[in-house]
Amino acid sequence: MKILIKGGRVIDPSQQIDREADLLIEDGRVASLLEDPHGDDFRSDGAEVIDATGLIVAPGFIDLHVHLREPGEEYKETIASGAAAAVAGGFTSICAMPNTKPVNDNASVTRFIIDKAREARLARVYPVGAITRESKGEELAEMAEMKDAGAVAVSDDGRPVMDSQVMRHAMEYARDHGLVVVDHCQDLHLAAGGVMNEGRYSTLLGLKGMSRAAEDSHVARDIMLAELTGARIHIAHISTVGSVEMVRRAKKQGTAVTCEVTPHHLALTDAAVVGFDTNTKMSPPLRSEEDRTALMEGVRDGTIDAIATDHAPHHLDEKMLEYDLAPSGVVGLETALGLTLTVLRHSGNVSLSRIIEMLTIGAARAFSLPGGTLAVGSPADIALIDPGREWTVEPQRFKSKSRNTPFAGWKLRGQVVETLVDGRRMIRDE
């Protein structure tokens, strides 16, 4: 089967391409980039035509940080509903964090996730295995078996490994098996009881704050251990000025460290907590304007490798609790592009190419994943974007089973209008 995506602006940072062209898909793979979009090519004879006039044609997005809740909490999200939310937002590949019930700390859970994703036939789902058994931070999980089953990285996300000796051994083991160690950098003692960023607003609201030092100290430790062991590390949802600077220095020194930032940390600060909306409660917490500015600079200068949503579905009843008691996290797969374009492109003067790089090849390289490119022969995972479309966030229309977003009612500019996975059309507009 052939599909011709005609008349679009092709942006593929993996090949330094940014120009108008036609893209030919054949048998689920990129067959060619037709340089003369107004000419004819015999190879496109008989192809289904998608009119991409006025649209951006980009590689399908890759999200390194998603919580799919299955197995164990299917009332919040399932692999199928999370994958549906993914393709609605332009994500053709997502990495599933291991904090399921049971924890993905063995090959059987890893295989279960992959099998469920295959049944859904939507986005590709790459499991991330646990660093330690049950993510308790004590005994290393069977990383080799999980990798053989399909795990692409390891993490105890949400329950950071506090014991530095355990983390050192984890990095050595992961290094020997070609796995990236992903860390939610947070000193649990420094952060104990904190429900928002420590600062002016936590004092004003009477809520216990979480110091930047809780993140910074763990980032510093992980970088030192990576230098010691030669392991590859990835700092999840980076949020402080200090962490950005440490990653910047480590990269200059040749340390194998990458990092991601979430759209909500780019769009909001701790001022959003005024009003006690529990949809502003997340971990790490929303930080100060100084931190947000540092994140923006990290995006501009290349310190930050990827944009990841940290998509964390919660049931409405759970988010209706008092701020201190409500769970942390927000959904993000379906708002990521609109937020990113609105905050970075339309307000922050970041180029479209750079934004797409962080959503595609930058993410792919961080975990050594396939995808993130429109190179000839690559799977036809593609996002069609209308960069000027204005739309309003309406959580009731989400494909996700959960609605916990702080962006309800926000007017955003830029939206995915269609997603293709393996050349199969996933229609966004209804």
XYZ file of C-alpha atoms in Angstrom, residues 211-424:
214
model
C 13.574 22.308 48.557
C 15.471 22.460 45.274
C 18.282 20.760 47.179
C 16.246 17.545 47.248
C 16.644 17.325 43.468
C 20.049 18.956 43.102
C 21.785 16.654 45.569
C 20.592 13.538 43.746
C 21.504 14.902 40.334
C 25.018 15.612 41.637
C 25.281 12.096 43.088
C 24.089 10.427 39.906
C 26.496 12.388 37.740
C 29.403 11.425 40.010
C 28.365 7.766 39.928
C 28.026 7.878 36.141
C 31.552 9.256 35.902
C 32.770 6.525 38.238
C 31.015 3.632 36.500
C 30.848 4.765 32.880
C 27.105 4.160 32.861
C 24.572 6.105 30.803
C 22.139 8.053 32.963
C 19.019 10.019 32.167
C 17.661 12.662 34.536
C 13.871 12.521 34.483
C 11.694 15.665 34.529
C 14.506 18.095 35.382
C 13.104 21.125 37.210
C 15.717 23.316 38.916
C 18.294 25.878 37.872
C 20.995 23.915 39.720
C 20.189 20.626 38.019
C 20.264 22.205 34.560
C 23.671 23.728 35.251
C 25.083 20.444 36.577
C 23.914 18.534 33.502
C 25.340 21.262 31.261
C 28.766 20.971 32.931
C 28.703 17.177 32.922
C 27.991 17.081 29.197
C 30.904 19.410 28.511
C 33.123 17.040 30.479
C 31.970 14.066 28.412
C 29.760 12.343 30.973
C 27.078 10.129 29.409
C 24.117 12.047 30.806
C 20.863 13.092 29.137
C 17.767 14.753 30.537
C 14.137 15.583 29.802
C 11.776 18.422 30.683
C 7.993 18.339 30.915
C 5.658 20.804 29.215
C 4.070 21.656 32.565
C 7.394 22.716 34.066
C 7.948 24.950 31.047
C 4.453 26.444 31.183
C 3.780 26.919 34.908
C 5.437 28.043 38.134
C 4.559 27.518 41.779
C 2.357 30.613 41.558
C -0.214 28.298 39.905
C -0.730 26.532 43.247
C -2.562 29.598 44.594
C -6.158 28.420 44.696
C -5.143 24.921 45.852
C -6.060 23.202 42.570
C -4.726 19.676 43.104
C -4.084 19.431 39.367
C -1.088 21.678 40.050
C 0.374 19.072 42.407
C 3.124 17.047 40.778
C 6.517 15.565 41.543
C 8.893 17.263 41.109
C 6.756 20.257 42.033
C 6.199 23.337 39.925
C 9.182 25.569 40.631
C 9.951 29.289 40.657
C 10.152 31.626 37.684
C 13.957 31.510 38.048
C 13.861 27.748 37.579
C 11.463 27.983 34.651
C 13.768 30.499 32.975
C 16.698 28.109 33.452
C 14.702 25.299 31.836
C 13.950 27.522 28.857
C 17.641 28.307 28.486
C 18.469 24.602 28.736
C 16.076 23.997 25.850
C 17.651 26.739 23.743
C 21.294 25.742 24.267
C 20.802 21.981 23.869
C 21.404 20.983 27.486
C 17.941 19.406 27.585
C 17.624 16.470 25.198
C 13.935 15.661 25.201
C 10.449 16.821 26.044
C 8.609 14.128 28.016
C 5.101 14.369 29.422
C 5.358 12.369 32.680
C 1.762 11.461 31.810
C 0.344 10.433 35.213
C -3.386 9.620 35.169
C -5.397 9.777 38.401
C -9.094 9.279 39.040
C -11.198 12.366 39.736
C -12.051 11.156 43.247
C -8.355 10.971 44.144
C -7.664 14.489 42.925
C -10.703 15.796 44.857
C -8.874 15.287 48.156
C -7.178 18.054 50.146
C -3.967 19.326 48.568
C -1.792 17.581 51.171
C -3.484 14.230 50.527
C -4.075 14.264 46.767
C -1.687 12.243 44.582
C 0.914 13.996 42.460
C 0.754 14.012 38.688
C -1.076 15.257 35.594
C -1.993 13.818 32.212
C -0.057 15.271 29.311
C -0.016 13.233 26.120
C -2.825 15.155 24.434
C -1.714 18.664 25.417
C 2.066 18.299 25.027
C 2.472 19.682 21.535
C 0.057 22.583 21.957
C 1.686 23.618 25.221
C 5.172 23.237 23.828
C 4.477 25.286 20.716
C 2.583 27.937 22.674
C 5.248 28.325 25.352
C 8.442 27.694 23.396
C 7.660 28.767 19.841
C 5.032 31.455 20.087
C 6.244 32.969 23.371
C 9.810 31.731 23.838
C 11.389 32.179 20.392
C 12.516 28.555 20.126
C 12.617 27.252 16.548
C 10.202 24.642 15.271
C 13.147 22.454 14.324
C 14.494 22.503 17.871
C 11.103 21.692 19.370
C 10.588 18.787 16.976
C 14.137 17.590 17.664
C 13.366 17.229 21.383
C 10.124 15.384 20.621
C 11.733 12.997 18.118
C 15.399 12.243 17.505
C 16.562 13.798 20.779
C 14.340 11.401 22.696
C 15.276 8.458 20.479
C 18.989 8.993 21.055
C 18.596 9.268 24.831
C 17.333 5.666 25.078
C 18.811 4.355 21.784
C 15.315 3.791 20.429
C 14.351 3.267 16.797
C 12.311 6.041 15.232
C 12.499 9.797 15.443
C 13.429 10.072 11.773
C 11.938 10.172 8.277
C 15.014 8.610 6.706
C 14.287 6.364 3.740
C 13.622 2.833 4.954
C 12.528 3.868 8.436
C 9.069 2.951 9.777
C 6.442 5.461 8.643
C 5.758 6.897 12.099
C 4.614 10.423 11.299
C 2.867 13.391 12.911
C 1.021 15.983 10.825
C 0.903 19.308 12.649
C -1.131 22.438 12.092
C 1.170 24.984 13.784
C -1.316 27.828 13.636
C -4.488 26.065 14.742
C -5.962 27.589 17.890
C -7.864 25.264 20.178
C -9.164 25.077 23.727
C -8.207 22.283 26.131
C -11.363 20.295 26.901
C -10.486 17.376 29.206
C -13.827 15.659 28.601
C -12.651 15.028 25.029
C -9.424 13.300 26.049
C -8.784 9.759 24.862
C -7.118 9.113 28.225
C -9.350 7.643 30.917
C -8.284 10.423 33.304
C -8.870 14.174 33.190
C -6.353 15.535 35.720
C -4.891 18.540 33.921
C -4.199 22.081 35.126
C -4.710 23.348 31.572
C -8.487 22.937 31.227
C -9.829 25.937 29.361
C -6.403 27.077 28.158
C -6.272 28.363 24.604
C -3.316 26.815 22.803
C -1.845 27.300 19.368
C -0.611 24.305 17.410
C -2.167 20.847 17.211
C -1.550 17.419 15.726
C -4.211 16.718 13.109
C -3.162 13.195 12.140
C -0.776 10.502 13.278
C 0.535 7.537 11.303
C 2.101 4.469 12.901
C 3.797 2.038 10.525
C 1.987 3.848 7.747
C -1.420 3.159 9.337
